PDB file of C-alpha atoms in Angstrom:
ATOM      1  CA  UNK A  15      75.949   2.136 203.029  1.00  0.00           C
ATOM      2  CA  UNK A  16      72.768   1.458 203.153  1.00  0.00           C
ATOM      3  CA  UNK A  17      73.790  -1.402 206.034  1.00  0.00           C
ATOM      4  CA  UNK A  18      76.358   0.850 207.234  1.00  0.00           C
ATOM      5  CA  UNK A  19      73.856   3.636 208.286  1.00  0.00           C
ATOM      6  CA  UNK A  20      71.430   1.539 209.935  1.00  0.00           C
ATOM      7  CA  UNK A  21      69.254   0.395 207.619  1.00  0.00           C
ATOM      8  CA  UNK A  22      65.510   2.457 207.042  1.00  0.00           C
ATOM      9  CA  UNK A  23      65.306   3.299 210.872  1.00  0.00           C
ATOM     10  CA  UNK A  24      68.381   5.673 210.931  1.00  0.00           C
ATOM     11  CA  UNK A  25      67.830   6.995 207.495  1.00  0.00           C
ATOM     12  CA  UNK A  26      64.663   8.001 208.437  1.00  0.00           C
ATOM     13  CA  UNK A  27      65.959   9.923 211.505  1.00  0.00           C
ATOM     14  CA  UNK A  28      68.622  11.897 209.647  1.00  0.00           C
ATOM     15  CA  UNK A  29      65.792  13.049 207.380  1.00  0.00           C
ATOM     16  CA  UNK A  30      63.310  13.910 210.037  1.00  0.00           C
ATOM     17  CA  UNK A  31      66.404  15.972 211.599  1.00  0.00           C
ATOM     18  CA  UNK A  32      67.339  17.235 208.539  1.00  0.00           C
ATOM     19  CA  UNK A  33      63.881  17.795 207.563  1.00  0.00           C
ATOM     20  CA  UNK A  34      62.922  19.820 210.798  1.00  0.00           C
ATOM     21  CA  UNK A  35      66.509  21.887 210.469  1.00  0.00           C
ATOM     22  CA  UNK A  36      65.146  22.567 206.672  1.00  0.00           C
ATOM     23  CA  UNK A  37      61.910  24.411 207.653  1.00  0.00           C
ATOM     24  CA  UNK A  38      63.374  26.939 210.253  1.00  0.00           C
ATOM     25  CA  UNK A  39      66.496  28.015 208.391  1.00  0.00           C
ATOM     26  CA  UNK A  40      65.780  31.965 207.077  1.00  0.00           C
ATOM     27  CA  UNK A  41      67.654  30.648 203.997  1.00  0.00           C
ATOM     28  CA  UNK A  42      66.239  27.524 203.280  1.00  0.00           C
ATOM     29  CA  UNK A  43      62.325  28.507 204.203  1.00  0.00           C
ATOM     30  CA  UNK A  44      61.535  30.038 200.905  1.00  0.00           C
ATOM     31  CA  UNK A  45      62.454  26.694 199.490  1.00  0.00           C
ATOM     32  CA  UNK A  46      60.500  24.295 201.929  1.00  0.00           C
ATOM     33  CA  UNK A  47      57.754  27.176 202.919  1.00  0.00           C
ATOM     34  CA  UNK A  48      54.972  24.611 205.326  1.00  0.00           C
ATOM     35  CA  UNK A  49      55.674  21.338 205.966  1.00  0.00           C
ATOM     36  CA  UNK A  50      54.970  17.869 203.573  1.00  0.00           C
ATOM     37  CA  UNK A  51      53.650  15.162 204.925  1.00  0.00           C
ATOM     38  CA  UNK A  52      55.121  13.299 202.637  1.00  0.00           C
ATOM     39  CA  UNK A  53      58.796  14.738 202.375  1.00  0.00           C
ATOM     40  CA  UNK A  54      60.691  12.683 205.062  1.00  0.00           C
ATOM     41  CA  UNK A  55      59.185   9.639 203.955  1.00  0.00           C
ATOM     42  CA  UNK A  56      60.159  10.505 200.405  1.00  0.00           C
ATOM     43  CA  UNK A  57      63.606  11.684 201.325  1.00  0.00           C
ATOM     44  CA  UNK A  58      63.985   8.632 204.106  1.00  0.00           C
ATOM     45  CA  UNK A  59      63.198   6.214 200.768  1.00  0.00           C
ATOM     46  CA  UNK A  60      65.115   7.984 198.280  1.00  0.00           C
ATOM     47  CA  UNK A  61      68.261   8.096 200.476  1.00  0.00           C
ATOM     48  CA  UNK A  62      67.489   4.467 201.361  1.00  0.00           C
ATOM     49  CA  UNK A  63      67.194   3.259 197.739  1.00  0.00           C
ATOM     50  CA  UNK A  64      70.426   5.443 196.925  1.00  0.00           C
ATOM     51  CA  UNK A  65      72.612   3.869 199.122  1.00  0.00           C
ATOM     52  CA  UNK A  66      71.475   0.418 198.723  1.00  0.00           C
ATOM     53  CA  UNK A  67      68.062  -0.041 200.407  1.00  0.00           C
ATOM     54  CA  UNK A  68      65.261  -1.215 198.541  1.00  0.00           C
ATOM     55  CA  UNK A  69      63.592   0.724 195.353  1.00  0.00           C
ATOM     56  CA  UNK A  70      60.961   2.281 197.399  1.00  0.00           C
ATOM     57  CA  UNK A  71      61.456   5.596 195.469  1.00  0.00           C
ATOM     58  CA  UNK A  72      61.313   4.590 192.526  1.00  0.00           C
ATOM     59  CA  UNK A  73      58.866   2.294 192.745  1.00  0.00           C
ATOM     60  CA  UNK A  74      56.744   5.077 194.878  1.00  0.00           C
ATOM     61  CA  UNK A  75      57.025   8.979 193.755  1.00  0.00           C
ATOM     62  CA  UNK A  76      59.475   8.094 191.333  1.00  0.00           C
ATOM     63  CA  UNK A  77      62.163  10.467 189.836  1.00  0.00           C
ATOM     64  CA  UNK A  78      60.037  12.063 187.669  1.00  0.00           C
ATOM     65  CA  UNK A  79      58.509  13.301 190.896  1.00  0.00           C
ATOM     66  CA  UNK A  80      62.093  14.124 191.842  1.00  0.00           C
ATOM     67  CA  UNK A  81      62.549  16.471 189.289  1.00  0.00           C
ATOM     68  CA  UNK A  82      59.237  17.995 188.815  1.00  0.00           C
ATOM     69  CA  UNK A  83      59.739  19.080 192.835  1.00  0.00           C
ATOM     70  CA  UNK A  84      62.903  21.184 191.703  1.00  0.00           C
ATOM     71  CA  UNK A  85      61.584  23.140 188.486  1.00  0.00           C
ATOM     72  CA  UNK A  86      61.180  26.495 188.673  1.00  0.00           C
ATOM     73  CA  UNK A  87      62.754  26.619 192.221  1.00  0.00           C
ATOM     74  CA  UNK A  88      66.082  28.839 191.262  1.00  0.00           C
ATOM     75  CA  UNK A  89      68.406  27.686 193.610  1.00  0.00           C
ATOM     76  CA  UNK A  90      70.662  29.901 194.607  1.00  0.00           C
ATOM     77  CA  UNK A  91      74.483  28.603 194.954  1.00  0.00           C
ATOM     78  CA  UNK A  92      74.229  30.159 198.182  1.00  0.00           C
ATOM     79  CA  UNK A  93      71.071  27.927 199.174  1.00  0.00           C
ATOM     80  CA  UNK A  94      72.708  24.928 197.937  1.00  0.00           C
ATOM     81  CA  UNK A  95      75.898  24.885 200.283  1.00  0.00           C
ATOM     82  CA  UNK A  96      73.727  25.814 203.165  1.00  0.00           C
ATOM     83  CA  UNK A  97      71.282  22.583 202.391  1.00  0.00           C
ATOM     84  CA  UNK A  98      75.125  20.965 202.022  1.00  0.00           C
ATOM     85  CA  UNK A  99      75.855  21.813 205.544  1.00  0.00           C
ATOM     86  CA  UNK A 100      72.534  21.093 207.194  1.00  0.00           C
ATOM     87  CA  UNK A 101      72.164  17.895 206.206  1.00  0.00           C
ATOM     88  CA  UNK A 102      75.331  17.278 206.936  1.00  0.00           C
ATOM     89  CA  UNK A 103      74.425  18.776 210.973  1.00  0.00           C
ATOM     90  CA  UNK A 104      71.828  16.230 210.767  1.00  0.00           C
ATOM     91  CA  UNK A 105      73.910  13.422 209.659  1.00  0.00           C
ATOM     92  CA  UNK A 106      75.951  13.991 213.147  1.00  0.00           C
ATOM     93  CA  UNK A 107      72.609  14.662 215.280  1.00  0.00           C
ATOM     94  CA  UNK A 108      71.604  11.512 214.084  1.00  0.00           C
ATOM     95  CA  UNK A 109      73.933   9.144 215.666  1.00  0.00           C
ATOM     96  CA  UNK A 110      75.172   7.416 212.256  1.00  0.00           C
ATOM     97  CA  UNK A 111      78.709   6.193 211.828  1.00  0.00           C
ATOM     98  CA  UNK A 112      81.295   8.888 211.773  1.00  0.00           C
ATOM     99  CA  UNK A 113      83.687   6.729 210.161  1.00  0.00           C
ATOM    100  CA  UNK A 114      85.833   9.047 207.169  1.00  0.00           C
ATOM    101  CA  UNK A 115      84.980   6.907 204.169  1.00  0.00           C
ATOM    102  CA  UNK A 116      81.266   6.931 205.124  1.00  0.00           C
ATOM    103  CA  UNK A 117      81.192  10.541 205.887  1.00  0.00           C
ATOM    104  CA  UNK A 118      83.154  11.259 202.758  1.00  0.00           C
ATOM    105  CA  UNK A 119      80.509   9.257 200.966  1.00  0.00           C
ATOM    106  CA  UNK A 120      77.604  10.943 202.104  1.00  0.00           C
ATOM    107  CA  UNK A 121      79.311  14.335 201.714  1.00  0.00           C
ATOM    108  CA  UNK A 122      79.866  13.291 198.181  1.00  0.00           C
ATOM    109  CA  UNK A 123      76.440  12.106 197.891  1.00  0.00           C
ATOM    110  CA  UNK A 124      74.822  15.463 199.087  1.00  0.00           C
ATOM    111  CA  UNK A 125      76.985  17.455 197.163  1.00  0.00           C
ATOM    112  CA  UNK A 126      76.446  15.862 193.943  1.00  0.00           C
ATOM    113  CA  UNK A 127      72.487  15.737 194.216  1.00  0.00           C
ATOM    114  CA  UNK A 128      72.214  19.308 195.116  1.00  0.00           C
ATOM    115  CA  UNK A 129      74.616  19.971 192.331  1.00  0.00           C
ATOM    116  CA  UNK A 130      71.891  18.431 190.197  1.00  0.00           C
ATOM    117  CA  UNK A 131      69.080  19.841 191.747  1.00  0.00           C
ATOM    118  CA  UNK A 132      70.066  23.176 191.427  1.00  0.00           C
ATOM    119  CA  UNK A 133      70.359  22.872 188.142  1.00  0.00           C
ATOM    120  CA  UNK A 134      67.053  20.926 187.635  1.00  0.00           C
ATOM    121  CA  UNK A 135      65.791  23.957 189.631  1.00  0.00           C
ATOM    122  CA  UNK A 136      66.909  26.935 186.295  1.00  0.00           C
ATOM    123  CA  UNK A 137      65.907  24.619 183.479  1.00  0.00           C
ATOM    124  CA  UNK A 138      63.713  25.871 181.389  1.00  0.00           C
ATOM    125  CA  UNK A 139      63.458  23.026 178.635  1.00  0.00           C
ATOM    126  CA  UNK A 140      63.638  19.418 179.841  1.00  0.00           C
ATOM    127  CA  UNK A 141      67.041  19.570 177.550  1.00  0.00           C
ATOM    128  CA  UNK A 142      68.608  21.551 180.363  1.00  0.00           C
ATOM    129  CA  UNK A 143      68.226  19.034 182.734  1.00  0.00           C
ATOM    130  CA  UNK A 144      70.547  17.191 184.580  1.00  0.00           C
ATOM    131  CA  UNK A 145      70.843  14.077 182.507  1.00  0.00           C
ATOM    132  CA  UNK A 146      69.968  12.107 185.316  1.00  0.00           C
ATOM    133  CA  UNK A 147      66.743   9.781 185.053  1.00  0.00           C
ATOM    134  CA  UNK A 148      66.868   7.743 187.569  1.00  0.00           C
ATOM    135  CA  UNK A 149      67.993   7.048 191.558  1.00  0.00           C
ATOM    136  CA  UNK A 150      71.642   6.935 191.868  1.00  0.00           C
ATOM    137  CA  UNK A 151      73.647   4.116 193.312  1.00  0.00           C
ATOM    138  CA  UNK A 152      75.537   5.842 195.450  1.00  0.00           C
ATOM    139  CA  UNK A 153      79.002   3.783 197.311  1.00  0.00           C
ATOM    140  CA  UNK A 154      81.927   4.687 198.855  1.00  0.00           C
ATOM    141  CA  UNK A 155      84.414   7.354 198.281  1.00  0.00           C
ATOM    142  CA  UNK A 156      85.305   8.057 194.961  1.00  0.00           C
ATOM    143  CA  UNK A 157      82.881   5.630 193.563  1.00  0.00           C
ATOM    144  CA  UNK A 158      80.676   7.372 191.020  1.00  0.00           C
ATOM    145  CA  UNK A 159      77.108   6.862 191.181  1.00  0.00           C
ATOM    146  CA  UNK A 160      75.539   4.460 188.543  1.00  0.00           C
ATOM    147  CA  UNK A 161      72.163   5.080 187.934  1.00  0.00           C
TER     148      UNK A 161
END
């Protein structure tokens, strides 16, 4: 999926568009109150690794960072769905491939990740966290991610 998307450059373009949308969306602004210089590079490296690219996220901030970033945010279902919708809008604007199989895989990836983030955002103990502890390697539609 990484190569099909266009590699790091294309995914960085996607994440920049997406992050800009998050920062201005009234529903998501409470979750993203200010621009952080590391956010787009972290999103890019996470998505790149998830899609089969370099393991920069694992070697860099790591999955524990992602868990900590979502803890105590109390993400609502409405916010989760808006996150997915904005991601898919950004995907279209970024000019990535639009074949249906790829679109379906990207949507499944974002849906899965947003559910993990929402669960982790409500966790009061480590036992309440989603069991995923590594960047999932996402593949084409219908395939399960592998941690």
